[in-house]
Short mmCIF file of C-alpha atoms and ligand atoms in Angstrom, two decimals:
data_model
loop_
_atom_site.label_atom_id
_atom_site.label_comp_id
_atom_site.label_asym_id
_atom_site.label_seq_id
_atom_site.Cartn_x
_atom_site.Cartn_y
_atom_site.Cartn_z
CA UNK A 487 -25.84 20.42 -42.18
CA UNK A 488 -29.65 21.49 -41.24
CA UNK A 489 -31.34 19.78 -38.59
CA UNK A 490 -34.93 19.56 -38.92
CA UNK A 491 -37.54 18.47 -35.95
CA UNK A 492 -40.88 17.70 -37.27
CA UNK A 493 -43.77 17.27 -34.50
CA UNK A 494 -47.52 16.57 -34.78
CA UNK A 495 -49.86 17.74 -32.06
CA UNK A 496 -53.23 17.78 -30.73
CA UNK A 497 -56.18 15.33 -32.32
CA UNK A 498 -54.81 13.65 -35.49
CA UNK A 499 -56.59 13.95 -38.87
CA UNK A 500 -55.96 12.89 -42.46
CA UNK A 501 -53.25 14.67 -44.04
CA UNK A 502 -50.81 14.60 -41.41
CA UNK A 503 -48.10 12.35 -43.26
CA UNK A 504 -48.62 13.82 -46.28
CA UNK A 505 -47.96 16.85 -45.29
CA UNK A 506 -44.64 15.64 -43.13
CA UNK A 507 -43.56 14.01 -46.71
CA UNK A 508 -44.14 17.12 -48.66
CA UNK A 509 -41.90 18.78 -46.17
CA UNK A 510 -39.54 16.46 -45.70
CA UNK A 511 -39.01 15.73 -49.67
CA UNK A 512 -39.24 19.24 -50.23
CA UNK A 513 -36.58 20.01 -47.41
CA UNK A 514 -34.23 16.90 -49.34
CA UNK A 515 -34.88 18.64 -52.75
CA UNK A 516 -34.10 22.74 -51.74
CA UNK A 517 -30.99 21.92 -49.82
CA UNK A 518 -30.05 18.24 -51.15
CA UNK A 519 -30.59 14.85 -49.46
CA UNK A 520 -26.29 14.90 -47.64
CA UNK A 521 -27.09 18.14 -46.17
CA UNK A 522 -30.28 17.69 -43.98
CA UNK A 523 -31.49 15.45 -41.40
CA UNK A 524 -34.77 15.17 -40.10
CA UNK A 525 -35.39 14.28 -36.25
CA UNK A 526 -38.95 12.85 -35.84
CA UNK A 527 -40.62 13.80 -32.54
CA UNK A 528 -42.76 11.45 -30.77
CA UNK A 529 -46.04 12.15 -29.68
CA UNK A 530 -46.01 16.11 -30.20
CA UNK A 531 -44.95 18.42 -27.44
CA UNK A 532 -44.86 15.77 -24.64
CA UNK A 533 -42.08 14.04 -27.05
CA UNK A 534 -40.37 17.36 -27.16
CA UNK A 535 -40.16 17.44 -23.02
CA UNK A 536 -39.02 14.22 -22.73
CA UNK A 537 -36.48 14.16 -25.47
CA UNK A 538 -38.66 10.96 -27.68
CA UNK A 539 -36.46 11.56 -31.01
CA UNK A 540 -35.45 10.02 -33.61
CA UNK A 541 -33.64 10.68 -36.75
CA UNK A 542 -34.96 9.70 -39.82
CA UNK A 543 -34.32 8.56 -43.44
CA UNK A 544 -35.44 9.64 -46.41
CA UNK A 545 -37.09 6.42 -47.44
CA UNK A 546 -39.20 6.85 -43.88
CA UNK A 547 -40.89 10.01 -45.77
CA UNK A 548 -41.94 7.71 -48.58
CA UNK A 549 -45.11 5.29 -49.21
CA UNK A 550 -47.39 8.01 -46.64
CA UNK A 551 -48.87 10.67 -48.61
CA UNK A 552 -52.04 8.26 -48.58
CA UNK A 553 -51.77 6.98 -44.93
CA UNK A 554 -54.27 8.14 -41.93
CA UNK A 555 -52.71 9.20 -38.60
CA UNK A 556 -49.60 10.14 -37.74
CA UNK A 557 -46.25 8.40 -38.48
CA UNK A 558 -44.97 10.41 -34.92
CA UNK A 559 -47.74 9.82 -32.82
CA UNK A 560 -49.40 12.63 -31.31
CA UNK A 561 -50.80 13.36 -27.64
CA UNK A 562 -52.59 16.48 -26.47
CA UNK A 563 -50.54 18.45 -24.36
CA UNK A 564 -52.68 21.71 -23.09
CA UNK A 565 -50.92 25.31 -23.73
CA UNK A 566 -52.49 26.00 -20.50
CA UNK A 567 -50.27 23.85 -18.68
CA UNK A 568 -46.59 24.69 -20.49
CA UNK A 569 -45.84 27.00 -17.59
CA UNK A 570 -47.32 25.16 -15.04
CA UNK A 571 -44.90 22.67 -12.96
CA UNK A 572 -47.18 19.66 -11.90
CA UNK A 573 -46.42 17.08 -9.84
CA UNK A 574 -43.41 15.44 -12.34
CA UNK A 575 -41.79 18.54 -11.27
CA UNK A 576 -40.80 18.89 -14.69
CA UNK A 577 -40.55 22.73 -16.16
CA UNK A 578 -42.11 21.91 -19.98
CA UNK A 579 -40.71 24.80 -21.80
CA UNK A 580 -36.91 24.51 -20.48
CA UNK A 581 -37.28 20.94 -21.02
CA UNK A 582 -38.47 21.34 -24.39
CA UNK A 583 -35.52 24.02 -25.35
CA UNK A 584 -33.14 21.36 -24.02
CA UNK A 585 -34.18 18.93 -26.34
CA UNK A 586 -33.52 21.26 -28.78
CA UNK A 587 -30.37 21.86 -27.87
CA UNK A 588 -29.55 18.40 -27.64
CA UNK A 589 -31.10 17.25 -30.70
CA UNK A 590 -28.83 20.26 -32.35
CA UNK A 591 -32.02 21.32 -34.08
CA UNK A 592 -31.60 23.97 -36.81
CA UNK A 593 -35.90 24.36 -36.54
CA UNK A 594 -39.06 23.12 -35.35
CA UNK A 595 -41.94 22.34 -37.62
CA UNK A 596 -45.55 21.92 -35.46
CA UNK A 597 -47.71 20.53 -36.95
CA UNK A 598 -50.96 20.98 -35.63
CA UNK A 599 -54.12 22.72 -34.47
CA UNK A 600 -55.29 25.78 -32.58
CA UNK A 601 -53.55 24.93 -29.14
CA UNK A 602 -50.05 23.83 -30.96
CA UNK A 603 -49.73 27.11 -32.27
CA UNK A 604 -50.10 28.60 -29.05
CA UNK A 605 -47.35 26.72 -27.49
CA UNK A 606 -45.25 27.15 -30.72
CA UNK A 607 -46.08 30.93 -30.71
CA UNK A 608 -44.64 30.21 -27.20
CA UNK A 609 -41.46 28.45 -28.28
CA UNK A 610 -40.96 30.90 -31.01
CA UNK A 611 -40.86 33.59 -28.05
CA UNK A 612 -38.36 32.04 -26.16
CA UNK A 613 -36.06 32.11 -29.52
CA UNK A 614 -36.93 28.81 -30.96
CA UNK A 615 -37.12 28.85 -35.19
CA UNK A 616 -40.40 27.57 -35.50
CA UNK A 617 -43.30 27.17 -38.48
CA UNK A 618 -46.58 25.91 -38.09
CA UNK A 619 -49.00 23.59 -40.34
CA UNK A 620 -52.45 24.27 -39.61
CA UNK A 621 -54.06 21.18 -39.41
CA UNK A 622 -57.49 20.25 -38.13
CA UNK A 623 -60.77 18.66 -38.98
CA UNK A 624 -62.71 21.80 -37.44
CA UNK A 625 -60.97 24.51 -39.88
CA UNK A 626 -61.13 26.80 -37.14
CA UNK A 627 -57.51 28.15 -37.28
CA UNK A 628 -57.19 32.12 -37.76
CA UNK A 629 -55.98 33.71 -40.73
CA UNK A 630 -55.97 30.53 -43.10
CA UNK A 631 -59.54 29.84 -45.38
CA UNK A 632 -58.65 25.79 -44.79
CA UNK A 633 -56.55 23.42 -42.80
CA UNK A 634 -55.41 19.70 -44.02
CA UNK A 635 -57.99 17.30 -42.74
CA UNK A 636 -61.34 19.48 -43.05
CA UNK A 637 -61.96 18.67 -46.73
CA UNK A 638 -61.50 14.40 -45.93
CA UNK A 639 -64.18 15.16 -43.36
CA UNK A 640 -66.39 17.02 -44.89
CA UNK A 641 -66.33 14.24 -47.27
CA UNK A 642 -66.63 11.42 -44.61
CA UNK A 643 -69.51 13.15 -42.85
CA UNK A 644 -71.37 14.27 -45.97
CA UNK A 645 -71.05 10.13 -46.76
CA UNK A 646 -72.68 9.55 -43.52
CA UNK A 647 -75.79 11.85 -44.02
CA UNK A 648 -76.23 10.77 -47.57
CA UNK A 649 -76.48 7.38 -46.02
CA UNK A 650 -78.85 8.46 -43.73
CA UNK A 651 -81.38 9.64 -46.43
CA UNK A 652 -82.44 6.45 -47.31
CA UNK A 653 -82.81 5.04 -44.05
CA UNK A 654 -85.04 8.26 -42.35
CA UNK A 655 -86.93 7.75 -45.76
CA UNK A 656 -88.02 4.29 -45.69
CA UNK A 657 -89.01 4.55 -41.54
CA UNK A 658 -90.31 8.02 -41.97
CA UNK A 659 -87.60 9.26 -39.19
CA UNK A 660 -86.34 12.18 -37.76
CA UNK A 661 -82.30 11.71 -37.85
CA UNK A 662 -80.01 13.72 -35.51
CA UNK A 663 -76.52 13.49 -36.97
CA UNK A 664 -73.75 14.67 -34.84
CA UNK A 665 -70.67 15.69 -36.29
CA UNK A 666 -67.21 17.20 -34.58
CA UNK A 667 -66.88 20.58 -33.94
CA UNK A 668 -66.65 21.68 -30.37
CA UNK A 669 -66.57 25.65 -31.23
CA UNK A 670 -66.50 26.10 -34.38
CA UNK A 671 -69.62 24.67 -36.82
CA UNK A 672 -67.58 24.57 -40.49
CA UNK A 673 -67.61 21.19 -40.45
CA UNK A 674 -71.01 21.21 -39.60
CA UNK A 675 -72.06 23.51 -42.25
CA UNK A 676 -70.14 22.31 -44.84
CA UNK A 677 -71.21 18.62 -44.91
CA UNK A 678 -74.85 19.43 -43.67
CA UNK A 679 -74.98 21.64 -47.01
CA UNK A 680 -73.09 18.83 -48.87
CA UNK A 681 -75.36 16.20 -47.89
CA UNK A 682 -78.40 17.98 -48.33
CA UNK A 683 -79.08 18.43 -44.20
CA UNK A 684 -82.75 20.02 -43.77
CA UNK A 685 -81.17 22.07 -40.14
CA UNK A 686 -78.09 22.92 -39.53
CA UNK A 687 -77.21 23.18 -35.62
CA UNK A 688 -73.49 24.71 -35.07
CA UNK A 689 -71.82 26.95 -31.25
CA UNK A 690 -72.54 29.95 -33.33
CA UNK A 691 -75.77 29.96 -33.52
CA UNK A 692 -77.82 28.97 -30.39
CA UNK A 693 -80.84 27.04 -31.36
CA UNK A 694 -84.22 26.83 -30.23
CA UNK A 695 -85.57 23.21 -30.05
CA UNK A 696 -89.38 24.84 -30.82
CA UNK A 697 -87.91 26.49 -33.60
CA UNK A 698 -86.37 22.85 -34.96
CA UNK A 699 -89.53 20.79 -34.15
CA UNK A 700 -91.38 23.82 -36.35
CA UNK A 701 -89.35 22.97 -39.20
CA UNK A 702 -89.60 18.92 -39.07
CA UNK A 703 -93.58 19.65 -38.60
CA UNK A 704 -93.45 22.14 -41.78
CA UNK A 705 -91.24 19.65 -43.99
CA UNK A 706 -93.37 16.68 -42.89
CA UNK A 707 -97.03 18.98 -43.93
CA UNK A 708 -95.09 19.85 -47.20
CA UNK A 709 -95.36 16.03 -47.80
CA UNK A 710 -91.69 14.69 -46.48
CA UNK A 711 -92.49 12.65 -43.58
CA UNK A 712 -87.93 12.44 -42.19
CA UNK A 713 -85.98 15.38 -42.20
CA UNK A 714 -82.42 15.27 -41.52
CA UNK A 715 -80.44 17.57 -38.90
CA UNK A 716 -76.84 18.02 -38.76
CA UNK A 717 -75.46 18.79 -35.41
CA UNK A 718 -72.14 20.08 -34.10
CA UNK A 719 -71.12 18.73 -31.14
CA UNK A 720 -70.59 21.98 -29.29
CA UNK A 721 -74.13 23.20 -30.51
CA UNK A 722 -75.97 24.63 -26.94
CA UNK A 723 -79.37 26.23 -27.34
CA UNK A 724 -80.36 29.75 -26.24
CA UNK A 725 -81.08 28.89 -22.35
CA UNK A 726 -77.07 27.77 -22.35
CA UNK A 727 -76.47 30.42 -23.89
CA UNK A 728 -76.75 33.25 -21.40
CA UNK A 729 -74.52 30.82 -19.28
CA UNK A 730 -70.81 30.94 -18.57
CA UNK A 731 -69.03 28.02 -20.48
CA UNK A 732 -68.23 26.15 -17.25
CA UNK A 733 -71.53 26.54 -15.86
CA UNK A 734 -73.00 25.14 -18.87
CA UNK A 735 -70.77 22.03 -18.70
CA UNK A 736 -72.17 21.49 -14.95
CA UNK A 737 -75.42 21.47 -15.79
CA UNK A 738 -75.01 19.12 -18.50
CA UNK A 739 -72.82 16.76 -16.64
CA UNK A 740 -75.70 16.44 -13.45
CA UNK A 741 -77.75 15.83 -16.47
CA UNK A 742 -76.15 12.92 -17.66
CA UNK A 743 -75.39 14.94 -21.25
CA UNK A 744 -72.01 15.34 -22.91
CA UNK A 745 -73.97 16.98 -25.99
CA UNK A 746 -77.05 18.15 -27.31
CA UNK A 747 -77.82 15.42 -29.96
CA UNK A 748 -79.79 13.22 -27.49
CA UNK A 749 -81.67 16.09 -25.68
CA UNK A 750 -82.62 17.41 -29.39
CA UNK A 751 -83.72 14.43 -30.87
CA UNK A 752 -85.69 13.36 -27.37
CA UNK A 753 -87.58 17.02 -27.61
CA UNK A 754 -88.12 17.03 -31.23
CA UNK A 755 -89.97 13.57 -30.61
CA UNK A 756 -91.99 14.76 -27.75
CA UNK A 757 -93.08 18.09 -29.37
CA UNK A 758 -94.08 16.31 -32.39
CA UNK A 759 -94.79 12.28 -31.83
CA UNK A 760 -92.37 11.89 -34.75
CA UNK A 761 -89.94 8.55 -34.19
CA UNK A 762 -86.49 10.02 -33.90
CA UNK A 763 -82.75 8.69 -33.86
CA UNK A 764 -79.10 10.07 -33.19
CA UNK A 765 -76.02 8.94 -35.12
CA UNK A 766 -72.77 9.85 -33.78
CA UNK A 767 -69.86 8.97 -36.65
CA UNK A 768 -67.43 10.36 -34.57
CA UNK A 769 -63.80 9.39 -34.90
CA UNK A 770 -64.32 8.38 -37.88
CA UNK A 771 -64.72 12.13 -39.45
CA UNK A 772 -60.78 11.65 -38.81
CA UNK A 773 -59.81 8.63 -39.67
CA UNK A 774 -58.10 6.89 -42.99
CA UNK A 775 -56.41 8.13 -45.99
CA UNK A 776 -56.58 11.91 -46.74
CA UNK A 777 -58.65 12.95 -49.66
CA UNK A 778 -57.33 13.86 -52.82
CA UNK A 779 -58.05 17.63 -52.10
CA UNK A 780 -55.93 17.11 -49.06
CA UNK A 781 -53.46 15.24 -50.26
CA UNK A 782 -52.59 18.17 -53.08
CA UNK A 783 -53.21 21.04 -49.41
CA UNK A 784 -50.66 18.91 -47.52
CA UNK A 785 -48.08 18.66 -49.94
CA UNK A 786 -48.48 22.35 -50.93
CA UNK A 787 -47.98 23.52 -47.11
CA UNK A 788 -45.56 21.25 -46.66
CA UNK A 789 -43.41 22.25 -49.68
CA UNK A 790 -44.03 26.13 -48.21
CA UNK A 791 -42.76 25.01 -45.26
CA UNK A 792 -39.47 23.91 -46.52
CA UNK A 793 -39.26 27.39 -48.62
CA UNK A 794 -39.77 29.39 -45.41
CA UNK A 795 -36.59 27.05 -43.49
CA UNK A 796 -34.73 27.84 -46.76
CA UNK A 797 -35.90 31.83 -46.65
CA UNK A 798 -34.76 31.54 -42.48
CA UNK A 799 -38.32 32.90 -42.09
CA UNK A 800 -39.22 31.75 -38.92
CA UNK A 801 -42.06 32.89 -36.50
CA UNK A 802 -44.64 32.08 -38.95
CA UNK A 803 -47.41 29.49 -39.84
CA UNK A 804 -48.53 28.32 -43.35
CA UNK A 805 -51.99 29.34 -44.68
CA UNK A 806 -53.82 29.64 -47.38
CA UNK A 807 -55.39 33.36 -48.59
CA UNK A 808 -57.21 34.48 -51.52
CA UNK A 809 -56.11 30.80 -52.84
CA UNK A 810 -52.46 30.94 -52.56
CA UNK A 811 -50.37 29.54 -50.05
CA UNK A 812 -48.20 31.79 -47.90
CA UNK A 813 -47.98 32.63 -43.83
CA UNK A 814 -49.07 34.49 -41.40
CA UNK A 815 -46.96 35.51 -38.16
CA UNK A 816 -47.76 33.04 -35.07
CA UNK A 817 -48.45 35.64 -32.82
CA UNK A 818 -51.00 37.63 -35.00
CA UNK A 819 -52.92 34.17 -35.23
CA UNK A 820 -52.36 32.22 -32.07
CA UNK A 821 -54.86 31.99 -29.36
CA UNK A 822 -57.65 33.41 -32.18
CA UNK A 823 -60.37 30.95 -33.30
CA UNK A 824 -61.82 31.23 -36.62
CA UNK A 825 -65.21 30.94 -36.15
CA UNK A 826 -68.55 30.83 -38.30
CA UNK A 827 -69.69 34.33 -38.82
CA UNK A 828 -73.55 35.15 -38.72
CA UNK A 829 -72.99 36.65 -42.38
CA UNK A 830 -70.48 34.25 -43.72
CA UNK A 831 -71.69 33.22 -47.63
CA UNK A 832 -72.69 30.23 -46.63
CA UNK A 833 -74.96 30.57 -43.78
CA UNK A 834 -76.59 33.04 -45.68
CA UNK A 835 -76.62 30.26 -48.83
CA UNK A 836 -78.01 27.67 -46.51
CA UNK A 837 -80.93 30.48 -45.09
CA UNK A 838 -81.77 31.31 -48.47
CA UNK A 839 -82.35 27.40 -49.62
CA UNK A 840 -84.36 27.29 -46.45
CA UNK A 841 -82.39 25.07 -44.41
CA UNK A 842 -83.18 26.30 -40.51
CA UNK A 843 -80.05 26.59 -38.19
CA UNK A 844 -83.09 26.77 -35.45
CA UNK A 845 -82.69 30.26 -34.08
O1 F6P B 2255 -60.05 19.36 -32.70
C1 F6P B 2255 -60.53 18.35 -33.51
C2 F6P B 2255 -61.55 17.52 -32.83
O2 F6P B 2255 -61.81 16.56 -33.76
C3 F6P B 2255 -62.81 18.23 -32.35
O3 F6P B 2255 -63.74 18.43 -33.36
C4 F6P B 2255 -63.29 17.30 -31.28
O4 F6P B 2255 -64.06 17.98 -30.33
C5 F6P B 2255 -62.04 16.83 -30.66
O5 F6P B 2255 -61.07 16.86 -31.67
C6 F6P B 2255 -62.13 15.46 -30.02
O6 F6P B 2255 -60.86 14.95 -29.88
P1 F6P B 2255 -60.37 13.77 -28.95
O7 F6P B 2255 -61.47 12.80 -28.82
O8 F6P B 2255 -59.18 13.24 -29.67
O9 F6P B 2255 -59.97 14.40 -27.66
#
């Protein structure tokens, strides 16, 4: 008998339960339904501390490849803290090889984003079988061209500044669209491309507010009177730049600013008397039923995931390379962001259709 502890961890995102179904049918199928039991893990690592298990049925696996969320729960539980003892008292990582222990588990799958494969590089150190899924909306995990949930978002947010074509159209508007991406700008990029964004606005490339209210005057001259900018949320201009990271939040805080939609759209209108607004979908980027592009990622990492249990290959997390799906070792990818580089295809695509990233 196998005993198989599934977790999800960090911000949630479409794809999640189908990839915990492609697993967990694939796990059924390779070693045969009598021979394997699954032990679902509340709320991701903090379940894992506090022993929140349960062990599940194959009919629990079916009826959610097309479901949003997370049929576990998950809960943001910072890497930074796993060694720390707070004021619980509570060790995390004993605790969470305890529960192990108890829960007789065979192997751990995470399933999560750039901060759960820290802590399961971590758990993998301290002799734990783990795997990873990368998951995450930003695609900003090391080592894997895509992660389950990015594709649904690009589609939701390329929906959302579609939509917002007609509207800047018919009032002659500037439109700041905000999108989810605290360091890294893919999603950004992608959808802004997608849906036909006239600036792009992403961490990696500082921007200028001159240089943006330059562009909305040159589009409007050329005869469009509303130009559309997407905006990551981490975007910071070329002031914040030169600042440290926590520095930068400080200032923004005193100002009242969590991003820099508002402050963008509020300059662009001053330098150029042109009526702007901000849209901020949100939550939403990660919310409902996968796409179908996801759906077909999630079951493919999930069925890897299985193999590698099967192949006692442990240590590693699934990714996709070149367009197949294989692994790479936690600890060559952990704690490494994948970030937008200056020269990546499509920056240079979106430069060369003359969409201005404002720098
Ligand atoms: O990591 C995914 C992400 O969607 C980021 O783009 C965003 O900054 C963050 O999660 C917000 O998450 P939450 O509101 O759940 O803390």
């Amino acid at each position: 008998m196998r005993r198989i502890g599934i977790l999800t961890s960090g911000g949630d995102c479409p794809g999640l339960n189908a990839t915990i179904r492609g697993a967990a049918k694939a796990c059924y199928q390779l070693f045969g339904t009598e021979n394997v039991e699954i032990v679902g893990i509340s709320d991701g690592y903090a379940g894992l501390i506090n022993n929140m298990c349960k062990d599940m049925k194959p009919s629990d696996f079916s009826g959610i490849l097309t479901r949003g969320g997370t049929i576990f729960g998950t809960k943001r539980t910072p890497y930074k803290k796993m060694r720390v003892i707070e004021e619980d008292n509570v060790d995390k990582v004993k605790a969470m090889k305890e529960t192990y222990k108890k829960q007789r588990l065979d192997c751990l799958l995470t399933l999560g984003g750039n901060g759960t494969h820290k802590t399961a590089n971590l758990l993998s150190q301290e002799g734990l079988n783990v795997i990873g899924l990368p998951k995450t909306i930003d695609n900003d995990i090391y080592g894997t061209s895509v992660t389950f949930g990015f594709h649904t978002a690009v589609d939701i947010a390329t929906d959302v500044i579609d939509r917002l074509h007609s509207t800047a159209d018919s009032h002659d508007r500037i439109m700041v669209v905000e999108i989810m991406g605290n360091k890294a700008g893919w999603l950004t990029l992608y959808s802004g491309i997608a849906g036909g964004a006239d600036m792009i606005v992403i961490p990696e490339i500082p921007f200028d507010t001159d240089k943006l209210a330059e562009a909305c005057v040159k589009r409007a001259q050329s005869g469009k009177a509303f130009s559309i900018l997407a905006v990551a949320e981490g975007a910071y201009d070329k002031e914040e730049a030169k600042l440290k990271k926590k520095e930068r939040a400080r200032l923004r805080a005193e100002k009242g600013e969590v991003t820099a939609s508002n402050r963008i759209a509020k300059e662009i209108e001053a330098k150029t008397g042109m009526e702007t607004r901000v849209c901020v979908p949100g939550h939403m980027l990660r919310g409902g039923s996968p796409s179908a592009y996801d759906r077909v990622l999630a079951t493919k990492f999930g069925v890897r995931a299985a193999q590698l249990i099967k192949e006692g290959k442990f240590g590693y997390t699934v990714a996709m390379v070149k367009s197949v799906v294989t692994e790479n070792k936690l600890e060559d990818i952990a704690g490494k962001p994948k970030l937008v580089p200056m020269d990546d295809q499509l920056v240079i695509t979106a430069r060369d259709i003359g969409i201005s990233f404002g720098d």
